[in-house]
Amino acid sequence: MRLRYIELFHAVLTTGSITGAAKLLDISQPAASKALQNAEDRLGFALFSRVRGRLLPTQQALLLRDRIEKIVQDVHDLEHLTKNMSQPGNCPLRVTCTPTLALTLLASAVMLLREAFPDVVAELSTQHSAAMCESLTLLETDIGLTLQDTGHHNLRQRVLCRGQVMVIAPPGWWPEEELGQPLPIGALANQPMIGINVRDALGSMLQSHLSKIEPEPKINVAVQTYQLAHSLVAKGEGLALVDPFTARCGGPKSVQIRPLKPHLEVVLYAMHRPDSPLNQVQKRFLDIVRQLAQLMLAQS
């Protein structure tokens, strides 16, 4: 199964026809037909059957599809890597971070950075931690901001600041005089709460602590992002446990905020490749993010 056959197989799967595959690969239709015939002759079985003018994969082709798609994706990743390796050293500031940090920190940090470096060009994106690590290793981005200790062996991870898990509630839920006081986790017993089905270290920690409360909180809605939990709390659907940045992402009056007792730590990390020392602009950017994050956490 040569690489050119794999590319053709994927193109036919994508377009459903030899004509479409030929256009996608920028080759002639006769060349595409001949290559497909050669591939099937080498394999000893048909890859596609014609049904109502479209080419549909055979059972054998369906068994190959997942591995073929992975190979094609790996080739695309390799192309991205080699392309990015050829870029000059004065690349723009390329930052990726989780959606919560984008809402609370990233825009302000870039604005302050551009006051110090007016000519800097920034490329910003949001990703979850696993995709962020891949983006960094493929040289698609240079700095990642996350609340997860990824432990990725090919990336350097530094602590920018430390906060704690917060309890958020709809406006008016607690008396004003209680807002600065930690809320004992036992106070969540039998209370309406938004469940967090997040498959990360923080989500697992929160679920572990909630499972020990008796009687258990009343969870009628479960979500997969902390931002959605914040939105539901702001609309009066109950309480939620979130990181300190999510707690503040909707403005000062969208929800009420109290620190959770016991103190559960949340860490803001910056990640970058160890073989790419940070330049002056990147170092200044991380300093700004650290200062903004510390100021935001101090306001609690």
PDB file of C-alpha atoms in Angstrom:
ATOM      1  CA  MET A   1       0.000   0.000   0.000  1.00  0.00           C
ATOM      2  CA  ARG A   2       2.142   2.857  -1.285  1.00  0.00           C
ATOM      3  CA  LEU A   3       1.669   6.390  -0.024  1.00  0.00           C
ATOM      4  CA  ARG A   4       0.228   7.586  -3.337  1.00  0.00           C
ATOM      5  CA  TYR A   5      -2.380   4.805  -3.173  1.00  0.00           C
ATOM      6  CA  ILE A   6      -3.217   5.810   0.385  1.00  0.00           C
ATOM      7  CA  GLU A   7      -3.702   9.431  -0.687  1.00  0.00           C
ATOM      8  CA  LEU A   8      -5.947   8.346  -3.562  1.00  0.00           C
ATOM      9  CA  PHE A   9      -7.962   6.018  -1.327  1.00  0.00           C
ATOM     10  CA  HIS A  10      -8.558   8.878   1.122  1.00  0.00           C
ATOM     11  CA  ALA A  11      -9.458  11.290  -1.679  1.00  0.00           C
ATOM     12  CA  VAL A  12     -12.063   8.907  -3.101  1.00  0.00           C
ATOM     13  CA  LEU A  13     -13.496   8.363   0.385  1.00  0.00           C
ATOM     14  CA  THR A  14     -13.724  12.120   0.828  1.00  0.00           C
ATOM     15  CA  THR A  15     -15.259  13.007  -2.540  1.00  0.00           C
ATOM     16  CA  GLY A  16     -17.137   9.829  -3.461  1.00  0.00           C
ATOM     17  CA  SER A  17     -15.868   9.791  -7.046  1.00  0.00           C
ATOM     18  CA  ILE A  18     -12.765   9.399  -9.167  1.00  0.00           C
ATOM     19  CA  THR A  19     -13.397  12.817 -10.734  1.00  0.00           C
ATOM     20  CA  GLY A  20     -13.535  14.499  -7.334  1.00  0.00           C
ATOM     21  CA  ALA A  21     -10.465  12.631  -6.113  1.00  0.00           C
ATOM     22  CA  ALA A  22      -8.504  13.650  -9.211  1.00  0.00           C
ATOM     23  CA  LYS A  23      -9.370  17.321  -8.650  1.00  0.00           C
ATOM     24  CA  LEU A  24      -8.454  17.078  -4.973  1.00  0.00           C
ATOM     25  CA  LEU A  25      -5.068  15.564  -5.807  1.00  0.00           C
ATOM     26  CA  ASP A  26      -4.525  17.800  -8.853  1.00  0.00           C
ATOM     27  CA  ILE A  27      -4.048  14.877 -11.247  1.00  0.00           C
ATOM     28  CA  SER A  28      -5.955  13.768 -14.359  1.00  0.00           C
ATOM     29  CA  GLN A  29      -8.973  11.503 -14.075  1.00  0.00           C
ATOM     30  CA  PRO A  30      -7.372   8.722 -16.186  1.00  0.00           C
ATOM     31  CA  ALA A  31      -4.304   8.832 -13.914  1.00  0.00           C
ATOM     32  CA  ALA A  32      -6.521   8.536 -10.838  1.00  0.00           C
ATOM     33  CA  SER A  33      -8.479   5.619 -12.339  1.00  0.00           C
ATOM     34  CA  LYS A  34      -5.274   3.796 -13.284  1.00  0.00           C
ATOM     35  CA  ALA A  35      -3.759   4.345  -9.819  1.00  0.00           C
ATOM     36  CA  LEU A  36      -6.884   2.986  -8.127  1.00  0.00           C
ATOM     37  CA  GLN A  37      -6.863  -0.067 -10.398  1.00  0.00           C
ATOM     38  CA  ASN A  38      -3.166  -0.644  -9.636  1.00  0.00           C
ATOM     39  CA  ALA A  39      -3.843  -0.384  -5.898  1.00  0.00           C
ATOM     40  CA  GLU A  40      -6.673  -2.933  -6.075  1.00  0.00           C
ATOM     41  CA  ASP A  41      -4.528  -5.281  -8.221  1.00  0.00           C
ATOM     42  CA  ARG A  42      -1.688  -5.124  -5.675  1.00  0.00           C
ATOM     43  CA  LEU A  43      -4.051  -5.702  -2.744  1.00  0.00           C
ATOM     44  CA  GLY A  44      -6.003  -8.499  -4.416  1.00  0.00           C
ATOM     45  CA  PHE A  45      -9.453  -7.090  -3.601  1.00  0.00           C
ATOM     46  CA  ALA A  46     -11.706  -4.203  -4.607  1.00  0.00           C
ATOM     47  CA  LEU A  47     -11.701  -1.016  -2.547  1.00  0.00           C
ATOM     48  CA  PHE A  48     -14.836   0.575  -4.003  1.00  0.00           C
ATOM     49  CA  SER A  49     -18.032  -0.461  -5.746  1.00  0.00           C
ATOM     50  CA  ARG A  50     -20.094   1.840  -7.971  1.00  0.00           C
ATOM     51  CA  VAL A  51     -23.629   2.539  -6.709  1.00  0.00           C
ATOM     52  CA  ARG A  52     -25.847   5.129  -8.460  1.00  0.00           C
ATOM     53  CA  GLY A  53     -22.878   6.943  -9.907  1.00  0.00           C
ATOM     54  CA  ARG A  54     -20.903   7.090  -6.653  1.00  0.00           C
ATOM     55  CA  LEU A  55     -18.022   4.993  -5.428  1.00  0.00           C
ATOM     56  CA  LEU A  56     -18.834   3.371  -2.099  1.00  0.00           C
ATOM     57  CA  PRO A  57     -16.187   1.622   0.015  1.00  0.00           C
ATOM     58  CA  THR A  58     -16.263  -2.151   0.175  1.00  0.00           C
ATOM     59  CA  GLN A  59     -16.178  -4.044   3.474  1.00  0.00           C
ATOM     60  CA  GLN A  60     -12.420  -4.446   3.112  1.00  0.00           C
ATOM     61  CA  ALA A  61     -12.016  -0.720   2.544  1.00  0.00           C
ATOM     62  CA  LEU A  62     -14.083   0.064   5.635  1.00  0.00           C
ATOM     63  CA  LEU A  63     -11.711  -2.085   7.693  1.00  0.00           C
ATOM     64  CA  LEU A  64      -8.785  -0.053   6.346  1.00  0.00           C
ATOM     65  CA  ARG A  65     -10.424   3.368   6.687  1.00  0.00           C
ATOM     66  CA  ASP A  66      -9.443   4.284  10.259  1.00  0.00           C
ATOM     67  CA  ARG A  67      -5.768   3.412   9.737  1.00  0.00           C
ATOM     68  CA  ILE A  68      -5.702   5.164   6.359  1.00  0.00           C
ATOM     69  CA  GLU A  69      -7.135   8.343   7.874  1.00  0.00           C
ATOM     70  CA  LYS A  70      -4.552   8.233  10.665  1.00  0.00           C
ATOM     71  CA  ILE A  71      -1.723   7.890   8.143  1.00  0.00           C
ATOM     72  CA  VAL A  72      -3.062  10.833   6.127  1.00  0.00           C
ATOM     73  CA  GLN A  73      -3.332  12.953   9.282  1.00  0.00           C
ATOM     74  CA  ASP A  74       0.231  12.004  10.252  1.00  0.00           C
ATOM     75  CA  VAL A  75       1.441  13.096   6.817  1.00  0.00           C
ATOM     76  CA  HIS A  76      -0.378  16.435   7.196  1.00  0.00           C
ATOM     77  CA  ASP A  77       1.165  16.884  10.649  1.00  0.00           C
ATOM     78  CA  LEU A  78       4.600  16.191   9.182  1.00  0.00           C
ATOM     79  CA  GLU A  79       3.988  18.802   6.482  1.00  0.00           C
ATOM     80  CA  HIS A  80       3.015  21.363   9.134  1.00  0.00           C
ATOM     81  CA  LEU A  81       6.092  20.538  11.180  1.00  0.00           C
ATOM     82  CA  THR A  82       8.539  20.898   8.289  1.00  0.00           C
ATOM     83  CA  LYS A  83       6.824  24.086   7.108  1.00  0.00           C
ATOM     84  CA  ASN A  84       7.068  25.651  10.554  1.00  0.00           C
ATOM     85  CA  MET A  85      10.706  24.561  10.921  1.00  0.00           C
ATOM     86  CA  SER A  86      11.532  26.531   7.784  1.00  0.00           C
ATOM     87  CA  GLN A  87      10.085  29.787   9.151  1.00  0.00           C
ATOM     88  CA  PRO A  88      12.577  32.506  10.094  1.00  0.00           C
ATOM     89  CA  GLY A  89      13.465  33.100  13.743  1.00  0.00           C
ATOM     90  CA  ASN A  90      11.498  36.342  14.058  1.00  0.00           C
ATOM     91  CA  CYS A  91       8.110  34.604  14.012  1.00  0.00           C
ATOM     92  CA  PRO A  92       5.051  36.349  15.457  1.00  0.00           C
ATOM     93  CA  LEU A  93       3.916  35.726  19.017  1.00  0.00           C
ATOM     94  CA  ARG A  94       1.946  32.492  18.700  1.00  0.00           C
ATOM     95  CA  VAL A  95      -0.082  31.644  21.801  1.00  0.00           C
ATOM     96  CA  THR A  96      -2.682  28.979  22.474  1.00  0.00           C
ATOM     97  CA  CYS A  97      -4.682  28.669  25.675  1.00  0.00           C
ATOM     98  CA  THR A  98      -7.834  27.141  27.115  1.00  0.00           C
ATOM     99  CA  PRO A  99     -11.136  28.941  26.387  1.00  0.00           C
ATOM    100  CA  THR A 100     -11.485  30.187  29.977  1.00  0.00           C
ATOM    101  CA  LEU A 101      -8.040  31.782  29.972  1.00  0.00           C
ATOM    102  CA  ALA A 102      -8.747  33.345  26.585  1.00  0.00           C
ATOM    103  CA  LEU A 103     -11.814  35.070  28.011  1.00  0.00           C
ATOM    104  CA  THR A 104     -10.169  36.274  31.212  1.00  0.00           C
ATOM    105  CA  LEU A 105      -6.475  36.866  30.474  1.00  0.00           C
ATOM    106  CA  LEU A 106      -5.387  36.597  26.856  1.00  0.00           C
ATOM    107  CA  ALA A 107      -6.976  39.682  25.301  1.00  0.00           C
ATOM    108  CA  SER A 108      -5.821  42.012  28.086  1.00  0.00           C
ATOM    109  CA  ALA A 109      -2.318  40.533  28.064  1.00  0.00           C
ATOM    110  CA  VAL A 110      -1.923  41.046  24.303  1.00  0.00           C
ATOM    111  CA  MET A 111      -3.228  44.609  24.562  1.00  0.00           C
ATOM    112  CA  LEU A 112      -0.656  45.454  27.258  1.00  0.00           C
ATOM    113  CA  LEU A 113       2.103  43.705  25.305  1.00  0.00           C
ATOM    114  CA  ARG A 114       1.369  45.790  22.220  1.00  0.00           C
ATOM    115  CA  GLU A 115       1.771  48.952  24.310  1.00  0.00           C
ATOM    116  CA  ALA A 116       5.356  47.874  24.959  1.00  0.00           C
ATOM    117  CA  PHE A 117       5.931  46.359  21.491  1.00  0.00           C
ATOM    118  CA  PRO A 118       3.615  48.178  19.031  1.00  0.00           C
ATOM    119  CA  ASP A 119       4.920  46.271  16.011  1.00  0.00           C
ATOM    120  CA  VAL A 120       4.438  42.785  17.443  1.00  0.00           C
ATOM    121  CA  VAL A 121       2.220  40.439  15.424  1.00  0.00           C
ATOM    122  CA  ALA A 122       0.182  37.982  17.482  1.00  0.00           C
ATOM    123  CA  GLU A 123      -1.492  34.722  16.432  1.00  0.00           C
ATOM    124  CA  LEU A 124      -3.931  33.516  19.098  1.00  0.00           C
ATOM    125  CA  SER A 125      -5.974  30.331  19.391  1.00  0.00           C
ATOM    126  CA  THR A 126      -7.937  28.341  21.961  1.00  0.00           C
ATOM    127  CA  GLN A 127      -7.483  24.628  22.561  1.00  0.00           C
ATOM    128  CA  HIS A 128      -7.913  22.122  25.324  1.00  0.00           C
ATOM    129  CA  SER A 129      -4.750  20.867  26.982  1.00  0.00           C
ATOM    130  CA  ALA A 130      -4.181  17.690  24.940  1.00  0.00           C
ATOM    131  CA  ALA A 131      -4.541  19.507  21.612  1.00  0.00           C
ATOM    132  CA  MET A 132      -2.393  22.327  22.987  1.00  0.00           C
ATOM    133  CA  CYS A 133       0.512  19.956  23.644  1.00  0.00           C
ATOM    134  CA  GLU A 134       0.294  18.598  20.112  1.00  0.00           C
ATOM    135  CA  SER A 135       0.185  22.117  18.663  1.00  0.00           C
ATOM    136  CA  LEU A 136       3.329  23.063  20.578  1.00  0.00           C
ATOM    137  CA  THR A 137       5.282  19.962  19.584  1.00  0.00           C
ATOM    138  CA  LEU A 138       4.334  20.464  15.917  1.00  0.00           C
ATOM    139  CA  LEU A 139       5.720  24.040  16.082  1.00  0.00           C
ATOM    140  CA  GLU A 140       2.291  25.454  15.238  1.00  0.00           C
ATOM    141  CA  THR A 141       2.359  27.565  18.400  1.00  0.00           C
ATOM    142  CA  ASP A 142       5.120  28.643  20.788  1.00  0.00           C
ATOM    143  CA  ILE A 143       3.429  29.236  24.158  1.00  0.00           C
ATOM    144  CA  GLY A 144       0.543  27.395  25.797  1.00  0.00           C
ATOM    145  CA  LEU A 145      -1.433  28.528  28.844  1.00  0.00           C
ATOM    146  CA  THR A 146      -3.353  25.897  30.798  1.00  0.00           C
ATOM    147  CA  LEU A 147      -4.631  24.980  34.253  1.00  0.00           C
ATOM    148  CA  GLN A 148      -3.561  21.356  33.788  1.00  0.00           C
ATOM    149  CA  ASP A 149      -0.297  19.703  34.781  1.00  0.00           C
ATOM    150  CA  THR A 150       0.109  17.859  31.500  1.00  0.00           C
ATOM    151  CA  GLY A 151       3.411  16.192  32.385  1.00  0.00           C
ATOM    152  CA  HIS A 152       4.329  16.203  28.690  1.00  0.00           C
ATOM    153  CA  HIS A 153       7.940  14.995  28.440  1.00  0.00           C
ATOM    154  CA  ASN A 154       8.717  17.064  25.323  1.00  0.00           C
ATOM    155  CA  LEU A 155       7.561  20.373  26.800  1.00  0.00           C
ATOM    156  CA  ARG A 156       8.834  22.657  29.530  1.00  0.00           C
ATOM    157  CA  GLN A 157       6.204  23.714  32.039  1.00  0.00           C
ATOM    158  CA  ARG A 158       6.477  26.696  34.391  1.00  0.00           C
ATOM    159  CA  VAL A 159       4.157  27.907  37.145  1.00  0.00           C
ATOM    160  CA  LEU A 160       2.823  31.449  36.642  1.00  0.00           C
ATOM    161  CA  CYS A 161       0.551  31.671  39.692  1.00  0.00           C
ATOM    162  CA  ARG A 162      -1.529  29.621  42.101  1.00  0.00           C
ATOM    163  CA  GLY A 163      -5.184  30.007  42.997  1.00  0.00           C
ATOM    164  CA  GLN A 164      -7.923  27.863  44.485  1.00  0.00           C
ATOM    165  CA  VAL A 165     -11.247  26.276  43.631  1.00  0.00           C
ATOM    166  CA  MET A 166     -14.191  28.651  43.997  1.00  0.00           C
ATOM    167  CA  VAL A 167     -17.904  28.131  44.605  1.00  0.00           C
ATOM    168  CA  ILE A 168     -20.137  30.253  42.394  1.00  0.00           C
ATOM    169  CA  ALA A 169     -23.809  30.977  43.011  1.00  0.00           C
ATOM    170  CA  PRO A 170     -26.581  33.030  41.356  1.00  0.00           C
ATOM    171  CA  PRO A 171     -26.755  36.702  42.343  1.00  0.00           C
ATOM    172  CA  GLY A 172     -28.325  37.186  45.789  1.00  0.00           C
ATOM    173  CA  TRP A 173     -27.773  33.591  46.894  1.00  0.00           C
ATOM    174  CA  TRP A 174     -25.620  34.528  49.906  1.00  0.00           C
ATOM    175  CA  PRO A 175     -25.772  37.614  52.154  1.00  0.00           C
ATOM    176  CA  GLU A 176     -23.159  40.219  51.233  1.00  0.00           C
ATOM    177  CA  GLU A 177     -21.318  39.801  54.540  1.00  0.00           C
ATOM    178  CA  GLU A 178     -20.623  36.120  53.785  1.00  0.00           C
ATOM    179  CA  LEU A 179     -19.011  36.630  50.369  1.00  0.00           C
ATOM    180  CA  GLY A 180     -15.474  36.999  51.696  1.00  0.00           C
ATOM    181  CA  GLN A 181     -15.746  33.868  53.853  1.00  0.00           C
ATOM    182  CA  PRO A 182     -14.795  30.368  52.668  1.00  0.00           C
ATOM    183  CA  LEU A 183     -17.746  28.036  52.147  1.00  0.00           C
ATOM    184  CA  PRO A 184     -17.330  24.652  53.894  1.00  0.00           C
ATOM    185  CA  ILE A 185     -17.801  21.861  51.395  1.00  0.00           C
ATOM    186  CA  GLY A 186     -20.385  20.295  53.700  1.00  0.00           C
ATOM    187  CA  ALA A 187     -22.630  23.306  53.033  1.00  0.00           C
ATOM    188  CA  LEU A 188     -23.179  21.925  49.525  1.00  0.00           C
ATOM    189  CA  ALA A 189     -25.122  18.952  50.909  1.00  0.00           C
ATOM    190  CA  ASN A 190     -28.559  18.641  49.315  1.00  0.00           C
ATOM    191  CA  GLN A 191     -27.998  21.887  47.376  1.00  0.00           C
ATOM    192  CA  PRO A 192     -28.828  22.286  43.647  1.00  0.00           C
ATOM    193  CA  MET A 193     -25.568  22.088  41.707  1.00  0.00           C
ATOM    194  CA  ILE A 194     -24.284  21.983  38.152  1.00  0.00           C
ATOM    195  CA  GLY A 195     -22.290  18.794  37.622  1.00  0.00           C
ATOM    196  CA  ILE A 196     -18.899  19.042  35.891  1.00  0.00           C
ATOM    197  CA  ASN A 197     -18.123  16.096  33.590  1.00  0.00           C
ATOM    198  CA  VAL A 198     -14.629  17.275  32.682  1.00  0.00           C
ATOM    199  CA  ARG A 199     -12.026  14.578  32.082  1.00  0.00           C
ATOM    200  CA  ASP A 200      -9.014  16.334  33.526  1.00  0.00           C
ATOM    201  CA  ALA A 201      -7.180  16.443  36.845  1.00  0.00           C
ATOM    202  CA  LEU A 202      -9.261  19.329  38.196  1.00  0.00           C
ATOM    203  CA  GLY A 203     -12.557  17.751  37.157  1.00  0.00           C
ATOM    204  CA  SER A 204     -11.571  14.432  38.765  1.00  0.00           C
ATOM    205  CA  MET A 205     -10.576  16.201  41.986  1.00  0.00           C
ATOM    206  CA  LEU A 206     -13.892  18.067  42.189  1.00  0.00           C
ATOM    207  CA  GLN A 207     -15.937  14.934  41.511  1.00  0.00           C
ATOM    208  CA  SER A 208     -13.987  13.065  44.193  1.00  0.00           C
ATOM    209  CA  HIS A 209     -14.752  15.688  46.850  1.00  0.00           C
ATOM    210  CA  LEU A 210     -18.419  16.019  45.866  1.00  0.00           C
ATOM    211  CA  SER A 211     -18.921  12.254  46.095  1.00  0.00           C
ATOM    212  CA  LYS A 212     -18.036  12.347  49.806  1.00  0.00           C
ATOM    213  CA  ILE A 213     -20.796  14.820  50.739  1.00  0.00           C
ATOM    214  CA  GLU A 214     -23.870  13.441  52.521  1.00  0.00           C
ATOM    215  CA  PRO A 215     -26.582  13.926  51.504  1.00  0.00           C
ATOM    216  CA  GLU A 216     -25.260  14.396  48.000  1.00  0.00           C
ATOM    217  CA  PRO A 217     -25.860  17.680  46.141  1.00  0.00           C
ATOM    218  CA  LYS A 218     -28.844  17.686  43.778  1.00  0.00           C
ATOM    219  CA  ILE A 219     -27.336  17.569  40.284  1.00  0.00           C
ATOM    220  CA  ASN A 220     -29.955  17.794  37.541  1.00  0.00           C
ATOM    221  CA  VAL A 221     -27.668  19.239  34.862  1.00  0.00           C
ATOM    222  CA  ALA A 222     -24.119  18.097  34.036  1.00  0.00           C
ATOM    223  CA  VAL A 223     -21.833  19.934  31.610  1.00  0.00           C
ATOM    224  CA  GLN A 224     -18.446  19.403  29.986  1.00  0.00           C
ATOM    225  CA  THR A 225     -17.047  22.928  30.254  1.00  0.00           C
ATOM    226  CA  TYR A 226     -16.581  25.234  33.218  1.00  0.00           C
ATOM    227  CA  GLN A 227     -17.793  28.199  31.150  1.00  0.00           C
ATOM    228  CA  LEU A 228     -21.164  26.512  30.529  1.00  0.00           C
ATOM    229  CA  ALA A 229     -21.458  25.809  34.246  1.00  0.00           C
ATOM    230  CA  HIS A 230     -20.833  29.516  34.897  1.00  0.00           C
ATOM    231  CA  SER A 231     -23.563  30.501  32.407  1.00  0.00           C
ATOM    232  CA  LEU A 232     -26.101  28.170  34.030  1.00  0.00           C
ATOM    233  CA  VAL A 233     -25.269  29.451  37.502  1.00  0.00           C
ATOM    234  CA  ALA A 234     -25.680  33.033  36.299  1.00  0.00           C
ATOM    235  CA  LYS A 235     -29.195  32.092  35.108  1.00  0.00           C
ATOM    236  CA  GLY A 236     -30.124  30.709  38.539  1.00  0.00           C
ATOM    237  CA  GLU A 237     -29.743  26.959  37.904  1.00  0.00           C
ATOM    238  CA  GLY A 238     -27.756  26.286  41.101  1.00  0.00           C
ATOM    239  CA  LEU A 239     -24.192  26.295  42.433  1.00  0.00           C
ATOM    240  CA  ALA A 240     -20.968  25.073  40.812  1.00  0.00           C
ATOM    241  CA  LEU A 241     -17.328  24.428  41.673  1.00  0.00           C
ATOM    242  CA  VAL A 242     -14.978  26.063  39.171  1.00  0.00           C
ATOM    243  CA  ASP A 243     -11.445  27.346  38.796  1.00  0.00           C
ATOM    244  CA  PRO A 244     -10.824  30.945  39.955  1.00  0.00           C
ATOM    245  CA  PHE A 245     -10.568  32.311  36.409  1.00  0.00           C
ATOM    246  CA  THR A 246     -13.889  30.853  35.275  1.00  0.00           C
ATOM    247  CA  ALA A 247     -15.431  32.263  38.440  1.00  0.00           C
ATOM    248  CA  ARG A 248     -14.599  35.786  37.213  1.00  0.00           C
ATOM    249  CA  CYS A 249     -15.218  35.417  33.490  1.00  0.00           C
ATOM    250  CA  GLY A 250     -18.721  36.910  33.454  1.00  0.00           C
ATOM    251  CA  GLY A 251     -18.084  40.219  35.159  1.00  0.00           C
ATOM    252  CA  PRO A 252     -18.265  41.186  38.834  1.00  0.00           C
ATOM    253  CA  LYS A 253     -22.062  40.879  39.208  1.00  0.00           C
ATOM    254  CA  SER A 254     -22.909  37.894  37.026  1.00  0.00           C
ATOM    255  CA  VAL A 255     -22.435  35.407  39.901  1.00  0.00           C
ATOM    256  CA  GLN A 256     -21.494  35.419  43.570  1.00  0.00           C
ATOM    257  CA  ILE A 257     -18.101  33.933  44.437  1.00  0.00           C
ATOM    258  CA  ARG A 258     -16.738  32.293  47.577  1.00  0.00           C
ATOM    259  CA  PRO A 259     -13.563  30.241  48.105  1.00  0.00           C
ATOM    260  CA  LEU A 260     -14.149  26.588  48.890  1.00  0.00           C
ATOM    261  CA  LYS A 261     -13.050  25.087  52.188  1.00  0.00           C
ATOM    262  CA  PRO A 262     -10.899  22.974  52.199  1.00  0.00           C
ATOM    263  CA  HIS A 263      -8.428  24.876  50.028  1.00  0.00           C
ATOM    264  CA  LEU A 264      -8.074  23.041  46.686  1.00  0.00           C
ATOM    265  CA  GLU A 265      -5.204  24.446  44.617  1.00  0.00           C
ATOM    266  CA  VAL A 266      -5.476  25.461  40.969  1.00  0.00           C
ATOM    267  CA  VAL A 267      -2.234  26.274  39.105  1.00  0.00           C
ATOM    268  CA  LEU A 268      -1.772  28.399  35.995  1.00  0.00           C
ATOM    269  CA  TYR A 269       0.980  26.906  33.816  1.00  0.00           C
ATOM    270  CA  ALA A 270       2.845  28.206  30.792  1.00  0.00           C
ATOM    271  CA  MET A 271       4.262  25.606  28.393  1.00  0.00           C
ATOM    272  CA  HIS A 272       6.862  25.897  25.662  1.00  0.00           C
ATOM    273  CA  ARG A 273       9.398  23.711  23.880  1.00  0.00           C
ATOM    274  CA  PRO A 274      12.701  23.278  25.735  1.00  0.00           C
ATOM    275  CA  ASP A 275      14.677  23.539  22.478  1.00  0.00           C
ATOM    276  CA  SER A 276      13.217  27.001  21.735  1.00  0.00           C
ATOM    277  CA  PRO A 277      14.411  29.564  24.331  1.00  0.00           C
ATOM    278  CA  LEU A 278      11.902  32.333  24.904  1.00  0.00           C
ATOM    279  CA  ASN A 279      12.735  35.632  23.213  1.00  0.00           C
ATOM    280  CA  GLN A 280      12.265  39.105  24.700  1.00  0.00           C
ATOM    281  CA  VAL A 281       8.674  39.502  23.515  1.00  0.00           C
ATOM    282  CA  GLN A 282       7.631  36.062  24.747  1.00  0.00           C
ATOM    283  CA  LYS A 283       9.199  36.637  28.170  1.00  0.00           C
ATOM    284  CA  ARG A 284       7.456  39.994  28.498  1.00  0.00           C
ATOM    285  CA  PHE A 285       4.159  38.412  27.490  1.00  0.00           C
ATOM    286  CA  LEU A 286       4.434  35.769  30.228  1.00  0.00           C
ATOM    287  CA  ASP A 287       5.346  38.432  32.775  1.00  0.00           C
ATOM    288  CA  ILE A 288       2.195  40.339  31.825  1.00  0.00           C
ATOM    289  CA  VAL A 289       0.039  37.212  32.048  1.00  0.00           C
ATOM    290  CA  ARG A 290       1.491  36.451  35.487  1.00  0.00           C
ATOM    291  CA  GLN A 291       0.800  39.969  36.744  1.00  0.00           C
ATOM    292  CA  LEU A 292      -2.748  40.014  35.381  1.00  0.00           C
ATOM    293  CA  ALA A 293      -3.514  36.588  36.836  1.00  0.00           C
ATOM    294  CA  GLN A 294      -2.147  37.491  40.257  1.00  0.00           C
ATOM    295  CA  LEU A 295      -4.122  40.745  40.268  1.00  0.00           C
ATOM    296  CA  MET A 296      -7.307  38.901  39.305  1.00  0.00           C
ATOM    297  CA  LEU A 297      -6.860  36.319  42.064  1.00  0.00           C
ATOM    298  CA  ALA A 298      -6.009  38.988  44.638  1.00  0.00           C
ATOM    299  CA  GLN A 299      -9.317  40.752  43.972  1.00  0.00           C
ATOM    300  CA  SER A 300     -11.167  37.883  45.672  1.00  0.00           C
TER     301      SER A 300
END
